[in-house]
Amino acid sequence: MFLSSINKKHLLPSAFAAALILSGCGEAEQTTQAQSLPVDVYTVQTMEVPIVSNLTGRVSATRRAEVRPQVSGIIQKRLFVEGSTVSEGDQLYQIDPSLYEADVNSAKANLKSAEANLYTTKLRADRYRQLLSQKAVSKQDYDDAQAAYLQADAAVKAAEATLETANINLAYTKVYAPISGRISKSNFTEGALVNAQQTNPLTTIQQMDPMYVDLGQTVEDHLALRQAMADGDVRTTDGKAPVDIYFSNGTKYRHQGQLEFSDVTVDETTGMVSVRAIVPNPEQTLLPGMFLRGAIHEGTIPNAVVVRQDAVIREAGGLSYVYIVDDHNQAQRAVIKIGTEYNGYYVVATGLKVGDKVITTNLQKIRSGAPVQIVAAPAQGQDGAANEAGAAAATDATTGTGAADKA
């Protein structure tokens, strides 16, 4: 009994001290957790990112013909409706053919005269050939007869060429459409005098389907894309890049075009490389000279490291950085280099790796080395019904609103 009383006297103070120590540790742990900033995180991953270049440019016709007269004369008739669609070979104008019909008749008469002279000289040459074999004429007379025959034959050929030229000029009095397309207004009316060497066209025809869209791309972007394709960082399909067309008001054009070619020279005044797309235009909605924007899908970046745009902090000097959570649940600043953007993400060239936990909320309160606490959505109950708070957190994750922001 005596020993038991002594042990109780010694044990009671020891137990009381141990309780005080445990209580102090619990309070310190609770204080640390209370000081940790609640945050939401995005785990860095990879995805296939399309490369889209948004460029501006203008529409031009795939074929454009300025109709000019090839002979001089007075316009007698205009045989088309301005602004209508014409087909290749349709007659557009009739120029007074009187002078050219007379030239044809004169050329025909000259040809007949040359053919008659050829006939007599040929008979003489044949007759002199027989007489020469009988030594009835001199060799010189025979040579002169042969030369006269050859000259007469050449005169016939020249007369035939003159007749053909006269017929061509007569045909040119009918002005035909060289291509099919929409015809513009007529610059000359009936009764106007036109010349074969004039600079002003009678009218203009433009083929409206398909159409060209000429876009401008900076030299830097053009060279960077070519280098990425050469290094295998960009993947293309069939070597043809699709192009989406947008009007100046932002409306998307219903037909998609294809990249036709890139120019081999740089415009010295703008420093841009011309990129041409060919676009269907069956409804003739696109008009020459129209200002448009083109989105060129130049390829894809496979396995690109991406980060959400709302997690990136960008400074005025061009520096970009994010905050990541380290193994000690502390926020650490990471400087990154970002590239193209896609669907709410930035492609990260350097500074992050797959699996890094990037902080997306409470960014204005975070400093490097500050303790943080990752806020996770509560798990579902065993009965399969979603916890009300978990559903709210899932909704926030979908809309981009973090639970930590609410905290």
PDB file of N, CA and C in Angstrom, residues 102-189:
ATOM      1  N   ALA A 102     -13.709  44.359-147.466  1.00  0.00           N
ATOM      2  CA  ALA A 102     -13.068  44.823-148.698  1.00  0.00           C
ATOM      3  C   ALA A 102     -11.639  44.291-148.801  1.00  0.00           C
ATOM      4  N   ASP A 103     -10.922  44.245-147.679  1.00  0.00           N
ATOM      5  CA  ASP A 103      -9.563  43.701-147.707  1.00  0.00           C
ATOM      6  C   ASP A 103      -9.565  42.224-148.091  1.00  0.00           C
ATOM      7  N   VAL A 104     -10.573  41.509-147.639  1.00  0.00           N
ATOM      8  CA  VAL A 104     -10.674  40.086-147.988  1.00  0.00           C
ATOM      9  C   VAL A 104     -10.915  39.940-149.495  1.00  0.00           C
ATOM     10  N   ASN A 105     -11.820  40.723-150.035  1.00  0.00           N
ATOM     11  CA  ASN A 105     -12.106  40.639-151.465  1.00  0.00           C
ATOM     12  C   ASN A 105     -10.873  41.003-152.294  1.00  0.00           C
ATOM     13  N   SER A 106     -10.150  42.046-151.854  1.00  0.00           N
ATOM     14  CA  SER A 106      -8.932  42.443-152.574  1.00  0.00           C
ATOM     15  C   SER A 106      -7.891  41.328-152.523  1.00  0.00           C
ATOM     16  N   ALA A 107      -7.748  40.683-151.361  1.00  0.00           N
ATOM     17  CA  ALA A 107      -6.779  39.595-151.224  1.00  0.00           C
ATOM     18  C   ALA A 107      -7.164  38.408-152.094  1.00  0.00           C
ATOM     19  N   LYS A 108      -8.461  38.148-152.212  1.00  0.00           N
ATOM     20  CA  LYS A 108      -8.906  37.059-153.087  1.00  0.00           C
ATOM     21  C   LYS A 108      -8.561  37.352-154.545  1.00  0.00           C
ATOM     22  N   ALA A 109      -8.774  38.609-154.977  1.00  0.00           N
ATOM     23  CA  ALA A 109      -8.456  38.976-156.363  1.00  0.00           C
ATOM     24  C   ALA A 109      -6.955  38.857-156.617  1.00  0.00           C
ATOM     25  N   ASN A 110      -6.137  39.297-155.706  1.00  0.00           N
ATOM     26  CA  ASN A 110      -4.691  39.192-155.870  1.00  0.00           C
ATOM     27  C   ASN A 110      -4.247  37.729-155.941  1.00  0.00           C
ATOM     28  N   LEU A 111      -4.914  36.899-155.166  1.00  0.00           N
ATOM     29  CA  LEU A 111      -4.571  35.473-155.204  1.00  0.00           C
ATOM     30  C   LEU A 111      -4.900  34.874-156.573  1.00  0.00           C
ATOM     31  N   LYS A 112      -6.049  35.220-157.129  1.00  0.00           N
ATOM     32  CA  LYS A 112      -6.413  34.696-158.447  1.00  0.00           C
ATOM     33  C   LYS A 112      -5.421  35.175-159.513  1.00  0.00           C
ATOM     34  N   SER A 113      -5.012  36.441-159.438  1.00  0.00           N
ATOM     35  CA  SER A 113      -4.031  36.957-160.395  1.00  0.00           C
ATOM     36  C   SER A 113      -2.712  36.210-160.269  1.00  0.00           C
ATOM     37  N   ALA A 114      -2.277  35.957-159.053  1.00  0.00           N
ATOM     38  CA  ALA A 114      -1.023  35.231-158.848  1.00  0.00           C
ATOM     39  C   ALA A 114      -1.131  33.795-159.345  1.00  0.00           C
ATOM     40  N   GLU A 115      -2.301  33.178-159.158  1.00  0.00           N
ATOM     41  CA  GLU A 115      -2.486  31.801-159.626  1.00  0.00           C
ATOM     42  C   GLU A 115      -2.474  31.746-161.158  1.00  0.00           C
ATOM     43  N   ALA A 116      -3.046  32.779-161.826  1.00  0.00           N
ATOM     44  CA  ALA A 116      -3.026  32.813-163.296  1.00  0.00           C
ATOM     45  C   ALA A 116      -1.597  32.967-163.808  1.00  0.00           C
ATOM     46  N   ASN A 117      -0.833  33.839-163.177  1.00  0.00           N
ATOM     47  CA  ASN A 117       0.564  34.019-163.590  1.00  0.00           C
ATOM     48  C   ASN A 117       1.371  32.742-163.361  1.00  0.00           C
ATOM     49  N   LEU A 118       1.055  32.035-162.275  1.00  0.00           N
ATOM     50  CA  LEU A 118       1.743  30.776-161.998  1.00  0.00           C
ATOM     51  C   LEU A 118       1.447  29.748-163.092  1.00  0.00           C
ATOM     52  N   TYR A 119       0.189  29.745-163.570  1.00  0.00           N
ATOM     53  CA  TYR A 119      -0.195  28.780-164.585  1.00  0.00           C
ATOM     54  C   TYR A 119       0.629  28.967-165.867  1.00  0.00           C
ATOM     55  N   THR A 120       0.749  30.208-166.343  1.00  0.00           N
ATOM     56  CA  THR A 120       1.490  30.454-167.594  1.00  0.00           C
ATOM     57  C   THR A 120       2.985  30.194-167.428  1.00  0.00           C
ATOM     58  N   THR A 121       3.537  30.605-166.309  1.00  0.00           N
ATOM     59  CA  THR A 121       4.975  30.385-166.102  1.00  0.00           C
ATOM     60  C   THR A 121       5.297  28.899-165.957  1.00  0.00           C
ATOM     61  N   LYS A 122       4.375  28.138-165.413  1.00  0.00           N
ATOM     62  CA  LYS A 122       4.604  26.694-165.290  1.00  0.00           C
ATOM     63  C   LYS A 122       4.602  26.038-166.670  1.00  0.00           C
ATOM     64  N   LEU A 123       3.639  26.445-167.545  1.00  0.00           N
ATOM     65  CA  LEU A 123       3.617  25.887-168.898  1.00  0.00           C
ATOM     66  C   LEU A 123       4.890  26.226-169.658  1.00  0.00           C
ATOM     67  N   ARG A 124       5.371  27.457-169.506  1.00  0.00           N
ATOM     68  CA  ARG A 124       6.602  27.858-170.188  1.00  0.00           C
ATOM     69  C   ARG A 124       7.793  27.047-169.684  1.00  0.00           C
ATOM     70  N   ALA A 125       7.870  26.862-168.370  1.00  0.00           N
ATOM     71  CA  ALA A 125       8.992  26.104-167.822  1.00  0.00           C
ATOM     72  C   ALA A 125       8.960  24.657-168.299  1.00  0.00           C
ATOM     73  N   ASP A 126       7.762  24.056-168.400  1.00  0.00           N
ATOM     74  CA  ASP A 126       7.660  22.673-168.877  1.00  0.00           C
ATOM     75  C   ASP A 126       8.058  22.575-170.351  1.00  0.00           C
ATOM     76  N   ARG A 127       7.606  23.551-171.117  1.00  0.00           N
ATOM     77  CA  ARG A 127       7.928  23.529-172.546  1.00  0.00           C
ATOM     78  C   ARG A 127       9.423  23.712-172.782  1.00  0.00           C
ATOM     79  N   TYR A 128      10.073  24.611-172.019  1.00  0.00           N
ATOM     80  CA  TYR A 128      11.514  24.825-172.171  1.00  0.00           C
ATOM     81  C   TYR A 128      12.309  23.588-171.750  1.00  0.00           C
ATOM     82  N   ARG A 129      11.744  22.812-170.815  1.00  0.00           N
ATOM     83  CA  ARG A 129      12.452  21.592-170.411  1.00  0.00           C
ATOM     84  C   ARG A 129      12.517  20.617-171.583  1.00  0.00           C
ATOM     85  N   GLN A 130      11.417  20.486-172.330  1.00  0.00           N
ATOM     86  CA  GLN A 130      11.406  19.591-173.498  1.00  0.00           C
ATOM     87  C   GLN A 130      12.325  20.106-174.617  1.00  0.00           C
ATOM     88  N   LEU A 131      12.263  21.425-174.834  1.00  0.00           N
ATOM     89  CA  LEU A 131      13.108  21.992-175.890  1.00  0.00           C
ATOM     90  C   LEU A 131      14.588  21.890-175.545  1.00  0.00           C
ATOM     91  N   LEU A 132      14.899  21.964-174.247  1.00  0.00           N
ATOM     92  CA  LEU A 132      16.299  21.861-173.862  1.00  0.00           C
ATOM     93  C   LEU A 132      16.840  20.474-174.152  1.00  0.00           C
ATOM     94  N   SER A 133      15.990  19.452-173.951  1.00  0.00           N
ATOM     95  CA  SER A 133      16.451  18.081-174.257  1.00  0.00           C
ATOM     96  C   SER A 133      16.710  17.905-175.758  1.00  0.00           C
ATOM     97  N   GLN A 134      16.001  18.695-176.579  1.00  0.00           N
ATOM     98  CA  GLN A 134      16.204  18.645-178.022  1.00  0.00           C
ATOM     99  C   GLN A 134      17.245  19.672-178.498  1.00  0.00           C
ATOM    100  N   LYS A 135      17.795  20.420-177.520  1.00  0.00           N
ATOM    101  CA  LYS A 135      18.787  21.448-177.799  1.00  0.00           C
ATOM    102  C   LYS A 135      18.238  22.516-178.725  1.00  0.00           C
ATOM    103  N   ALA A 136      16.897  22.809-178.537  1.00  0.00           N
ATOM    104  CA  ALA A 136      16.252  23.841-179.343  1.00  0.00           C
ATOM    105  C   ALA A 136      16.327  25.198-178.653  1.00  0.00           C
ATOM    106  N   VAL A 137      16.605  25.242-177.343  1.00  0.00           N
ATOM    107  CA  VAL A 137      16.771  26.489-176.605  1.00  0.00           C
ATOM    108  C   VAL A 137      18.062  26.405-175.818  1.00  0.00           C
ATOM    109  N   SER A 138      18.533  27.558-175.444  1.00  0.00           N
ATOM    110  CA  SER A 138      19.779  27.586-174.675  1.00  0.00           C
ATOM    111  C   SER A 138      19.499  27.252-173.205  1.00  0.00           C
ATOM    112  N   LYS A 139      20.561  26.872-172.547  1.00  0.00           N
ATOM    113  CA  LYS A 139      20.436  26.576-171.107  1.00  0.00           C
ATOM    114  C   LYS A 139      20.037  27.820-170.334  1.00  0.00           C
ATOM    115  N   GLN A 140      20.455  29.001-170.752  1.00  0.00           N
ATOM    116  CA  GLN A 140      20.119  30.247-170.069  1.00  0.00           C
ATOM    117  C   GLN A 140      18.624  30.526-170.169  1.00  0.00           C
ATOM    118  N   ASP A 141      18.027  30.294-171.342  1.00  0.00           N
ATOM    119  CA  ASP A 141      16.587  30.510-171.492  1.00  0.00           C
ATOM    120  C   ASP A 141      15.800  29.551-170.606  1.00  0.00           C
ATOM    121  N   TYR A 142      16.278  28.341-170.485  1.00  0.00           N
ATOM    122  CA  TYR A 142      15.602  27.375-169.626  1.00  0.00           C
ATOM    123  C   TYR A 142      15.684  27.807-168.158  1.00  0.00           C
ATOM    124  N   ASP A 143      16.861  28.261-167.737  1.00  0.00           N
ATOM    125  CA  ASP A 143      17.012  28.723-166.348  1.00  0.00           C
ATOM    126  C   ASP A 143      16.115  29.920-166.053  1.00  0.00           C
ATOM    127  N   ASP A 144      15.990  30.848-167.013  1.00  0.00           N
ATOM    128  CA  ASP A 144      15.122  32.010-166.802  1.00  0.00           C
ATOM    129  C   ASP A 144      13.660  31.572-166.667  1.00  0.00           C
ATOM    130  N   ALA A 145      13.229  30.592-167.444  1.00  0.00           N
ATOM    131  CA  ALA A 145      11.858  30.099-167.364  1.00  0.00           C
ATOM    132  C   ALA A 145      11.591  29.433-166.006  1.00  0.00           C
ATOM    133  N   GLN A 146      12.564  28.660-165.508  1.00  0.00           N
ATOM    134  CA  GLN A 146      12.412  28.027-164.193  1.00  0.00           C
ATOM    135  C   GLN A 146      12.351  29.070-163.070  1.00  0.00           C
ATOM    136  N   ALA A 147      13.177  30.110-163.176  1.00  0.00           N
ATOM    137  CA  ALA A 147      13.170  31.156-162.151  1.00  0.00           C
ATOM    138  C   ALA A 147      11.843  31.902-162.155  1.00  0.00           C
ATOM    139  N   ALA A 148      11.287  32.170-163.337  1.00  0.00           N
ATOM    140  CA  ALA A 148       9.992  32.846-163.413  1.00  0.00           C
ATOM    141  C   ALA A 148       8.897  31.981-162.793  1.00  0.00           C
ATOM    142  N   TYR A 149       8.992  30.671-163.013  1.00  0.00           N
ATOM    143  CA  TYR A 149       7.990  29.763-162.424  1.00  0.00           C
ATOM    144  C   TYR A 149       8.076  29.783-160.888  1.00  0.00           C
ATOM    145  N   LEU A 150       9.286  29.742-160.364  1.00  0.00           N
ATOM    146  CA  LEU A 150       9.449  29.749-158.899  1.00  0.00           C
ATOM    147  C   LEU A 150       8.970  31.064-158.285  1.00  0.00           C
ATOM    148  N   GLN A 151       9.230  32.175-159.003  1.00  0.00           N
ATOM    149  CA  GLN A 151       8.743  33.462-158.509  1.00  0.00           C
ATOM    150  C   GLN A 151       7.220  33.523-158.518  1.00  0.00           C
ATOM    151  N   ALA A 152       6.615  32.989-159.516  1.00  0.00           N
ATOM    152  CA  ALA A 152       5.152  32.972-159.597  1.00  0.00           C
ATOM    153  C   ALA A 152       4.560  32.102-158.483  1.00  0.00           C
ATOM    154  N   ASP A 153       5.217  30.981-158.191  1.00  0.00           N
ATOM    155  CA  ASP A 153       4.745  30.111-157.107  1.00  0.00           C
ATOM    156  C   ASP A 153       4.836  30.824-155.753  1.00  0.00           C
ATOM    157  N   ALA A 154       5.954  31.550-155.561  1.00  0.00           N
ATOM    158  CA  ALA A 154       6.091  32.307-154.308  1.00  0.00           C
ATOM    159  C   ALA A 154       5.048  33.407-154.220  1.00  0.00           C
ATOM    160  N   ALA A 155       4.708  34.033-155.324  1.00  0.00           N
ATOM    161  CA  ALA A 155       3.695  35.090-155.320  1.00  0.00           C
ATOM    162  C   ALA A 155       2.330  34.526-154.932  1.00  0.00           C
ATOM    163  N   VAL A 156       2.045  33.311-155.356  1.00  0.00           N
ATOM    164  CA  VAL A 156       0.772  32.673-154.987  1.00  0.00           C
ATOM    165  C   VAL A 156       0.724  32.438-153.473  1.00  0.00           C
ATOM    166  N   LYS A 157       1.817  31.934-152.923  1.00  0.00           N
ATOM    167  CA  LYS A 157       1.854  31.683-151.477  1.00  0.00           C
ATOM    168  C   LYS A 157       1.720  32.989-150.682  1.00  0.00           C
ATOM    169  N   ALA A 158       2.349  34.058-151.180  1.00  0.00           N
ATOM    170  CA  ALA A 158       2.217  35.348-150.500  1.00  0.00           C
ATOM    171  C   ALA A 158       0.783  35.859-150.569  1.00  0.00           C
ATOM    172  N   ALA A 159       0.131  35.668-151.700  1.00  0.00           N
ATOM    173  CA  ALA A 159      -1.264  36.091-151.840  1.00  0.00           C
ATOM    174  C   ALA A 159      -2.170  35.278-150.928  1.00  0.00           C
ATOM    175  N   GLU A 160      -1.888  33.995-150.762  1.00  0.00           N
ATOM    176  CA  GLU A 160      -2.669  33.167-149.843  1.00  0.00           C
ATOM    177  C   GLU A 160      -2.520  33.658-148.401  1.00  0.00           C
ATOM    178  N   ALA A 161      -1.269  34.021-148.015  1.00  0.00           N
ATOM    179  CA  ALA A 161      -1.039  34.538-146.658  1.00  0.00           C
ATOM    180  C   ALA A 161      -1.759  35.861-146.442  1.00  0.00           C
ATOM    181  N   THR A 162      -1.750  36.724-147.466  1.00  0.00           N
ATOM    182  CA  THR A 162      -2.455  38.000-147.351  1.00  0.00           C
ATOM    183  C   THR A 162      -3.951  37.782-147.192  1.00  0.00           C
ATOM    184  N   LEU A 163      -4.497  36.815-147.930  1.00  0.00           N
ATOM    185  CA  LEU A 163      -5.915  36.497-147.810  1.00  0.00           C
ATOM    186  C   LEU A 163      -6.235  35.949-146.411  1.00  0.00           C
ATOM    187  N   GLU A 164      -5.334  35.112-145.893  1.00  0.00           N
ATOM    188  CA  GLU A 164      -5.560  34.563-144.549  1.00  0.00           C
ATOM    189  C   GLU A 164      -5.533  35.677-143.497  1.00  0.00           C
ATOM    190  N   THR A 165      -4.588  36.622-143.633  1.00  0.00           N
ATOM    191  CA  THR A 165      -4.528  37.751-142.697  1.00  0.00           C
ATOM    192  C   THR A 165      -5.786  38.599-142.777  1.00  0.00           C
ATOM    193  N   ALA A 166      -6.281  38.815-143.977  1.00  0.00           N
ATOM    194  CA  ALA A 166      -7.505  39.597-144.149  1.00  0.00           C
ATOM    195  C   ALA A 166      -8.696  38.895-143.517  1.00  0.00           C
ATOM    196  N   ASN A 167      -8.757  37.566-143.647  1.00  0.00           N
ATOM    197  CA  ASN A 167      -9.841  36.811-143.025  1.00  0.00           C
ATOM    198  C   ASN A 167      -9.757  36.865-141.491  1.00  0.00           C
ATOM    199  N   ILE A 168      -8.528  36.823-140.984  1.00  0.00           N
ATOM    200  CA  ILE A 168      -8.350  36.903-139.531  1.00  0.00           C
ATOM    201  C   ILE A 168      -8.811  38.263-139.014  1.00  0.00           C
ATOM    202  N   ASN A 169      -8.406  39.327-139.689  1.00  0.00           N
ATOM    203  CA  ASN A 169      -8.822  40.667-139.271  1.00  0.00           C
ATOM    204  C   ASN A 169     -10.334  40.828-139.364  1.00  0.00           C
ATOM    205  N   LEU A 170     -10.937  40.226-140.384  1.00  0.00           N
ATOM    206  CA  LEU A 170     -12.390  40.277-140.504  1.00  0.00           C
ATOM    207  C   LEU A 170     -13.047  39.541-139.340  1.00  0.00           C
ATOM    208  N   ALA A 171     -12.463  38.407-138.940  1.00  0.00           N
ATOM    209  CA  ALA A 171     -13.007  37.654-137.808  1.00  0.00           C
ATOM    210  C   ALA A 171     -12.860  38.433-136.507  1.00  0.00           C
ATOM    211  N   TYR A 172     -11.796  39.237-136.416  1.00  0.00           N
ATOM    212  CA  TYR A 172     -11.574  40.017-135.196  1.00  0.00           C
ATOM    213  C   TYR A 172     -12.594  41.130-135.015  1.00  0.00           C
ATOM    214  N   THR A 173     -13.376  41.430-136.046  1.00  0.00           N
ATOM    215  CA  THR A 173     -14.426  42.436-135.867  1.00  0.00           C
ATOM    216  C   THR A 173     -15.542  41.912-134.951  1.00  0.00           C
ATOM    217  N   LYS A 174     -15.558  40.602-134.750  1.00  0.00           N
ATOM    218  CA  LYS A 174     -16.455  40.004-133.761  1.00  0.00           C
ATOM    219  C   LYS A 174     -15.622  39.702-132.519  1.00  0.00           C
ATOM    220  N   VAL A 175     -15.904  40.390-131.441  1.00  0.00           N
ATOM    221  CA  VAL A 175     -15.138  40.247-130.208  1.00  0.00           C
ATOM    222  C   VAL A 175     -15.814  39.187-129.337  1.00  0.00           C
ATOM    223  N   TYR A 176     -15.072  38.114-129.018  1.00  0.00           N
ATOM    224  CA  TYR A 176     -15.622  36.997-128.252  1.00  0.00           C
ATOM    225  C   TYR A 176     -15.057  36.985-126.830  1.00  0.00           C
ATOM    226  N   ALA A 177     -15.766  36.293-125.940  1.00  0.00           N
ATOM    227  CA  ALA A 177     -15.314  36.143-124.552  1.00  0.00           C
ATOM    228  C   ALA A 177     -14.188  35.106-124.508  1.00  0.00           C
ATOM    229  N   PRO A 178     -13.006  35.483-124.006  1.00  0.00           N
ATOM    230  CA  PRO A 178     -11.889  34.521-123.953  1.00  0.00           C
ATOM    231  C   PRO A 178     -12.029  33.483-122.850  1.00  0.00           C
ATOM    232  N   ILE A 179     -12.780  33.801-121.765  1.00  0.00           N
ATOM    233  CA  ILE A 179     -12.994  32.867-120.660  1.00  0.00           C
ATOM    234  C   ILE A 179     -14.449  32.965-120.217  1.00  0.00           C
ATOM    235  N   SER A 180     -14.865  32.011-119.403  1.00  0.00           N
ATOM    236  CA  SER A 180     -16.198  32.062-118.801  1.00  0.00           C
ATOM    237  C   SER A 180     -16.116  32.769-117.451  1.00  0.00           C
ATOM    238  N   GLY A 181     -17.155  33.523-117.113  1.00  0.00           N
ATOM    239  CA  GLY A 181     -17.168  34.217-115.829  1.00  0.00           C
ATOM    240  C   GLY A 181     -18.142  35.377-115.823  1.00  0.00           C
ATOM    241  N   ARG A 182     -18.039  36.191-114.757  1.00  0.00           N
ATOM    242  CA  ARG A 182     -18.884  37.381-114.624  1.00  0.00           C
ATOM    243  C   ARG A 182     -18.247  38.533-115.392  1.00  0.00           C
ATOM    244  N   ILE A 183     -19.061  39.185-116.202  1.00  0.00           N
ATOM    245  CA  ILE A 183     -18.557  40.290-117.006  1.00  0.00           C
ATOM    246  C   ILE A 183     -18.925  41.606-116.330  1.00  0.00           C
ATOM    247  N   SER A 184     -18.007  42.553-116.382  1.00  0.00           N
ATOM    248  CA  SER A 184     -18.235  43.850-115.739  1.00  0.00           C
ATOM    249  C   SER A 184     -18.929  44.802-116.705  1.00  0.00           C
ATOM    250  N   LYS A 185     -18.931  46.060-116.355  1.00  0.00           N
ATOM    251  CA  LYS A 185     -19.575  47.057-117.204  1.00  0.00           C
ATOM    252  C   LYS A 185     -18.761  47.257-118.483  1.00  0.00           C
ATOM    253  N   SER A 186     -19.430  47.774-119.508  1.00  0.00           N
ATOM    254  CA  SER A 186     -18.767  48.092-120.766  1.00  0.00           C
ATOM    255  C   SER A 186     -18.205  49.506-120.709  1.00  0.00           C
ATOM    256  N   ASN A 187     -16.926  49.631-121.051  1.00  0.00           N
ATOM    257  CA  ASN A 187     -16.285  50.939-121.043  1.00  0.00           C
ATOM    258  C   ASN A 187     -16.518  51.721-122.330  1.00  0.00           C
ATOM    259  N   PHE A 188     -17.086  51.067-123.337  1.00  0.00           N
ATOM    260  CA  PHE A 188     -17.356  51.730-124.621  1.00  0.00           C
ATOM    261  C   PHE A 188     -18.769  51.376-125.059  1.00  0.00           C
ATOM    262  N   THR A 189     -19.419  52.328-125.718  1.00  0.00           N
ATOM    263  CA  THR A 189     -20.784  52.121-126.199  1.00  0.00           C
ATOM    264  C   THR A 189     -20.787  52.020-127.718  1.00  0.00           C
TER     265      THR A 189
END
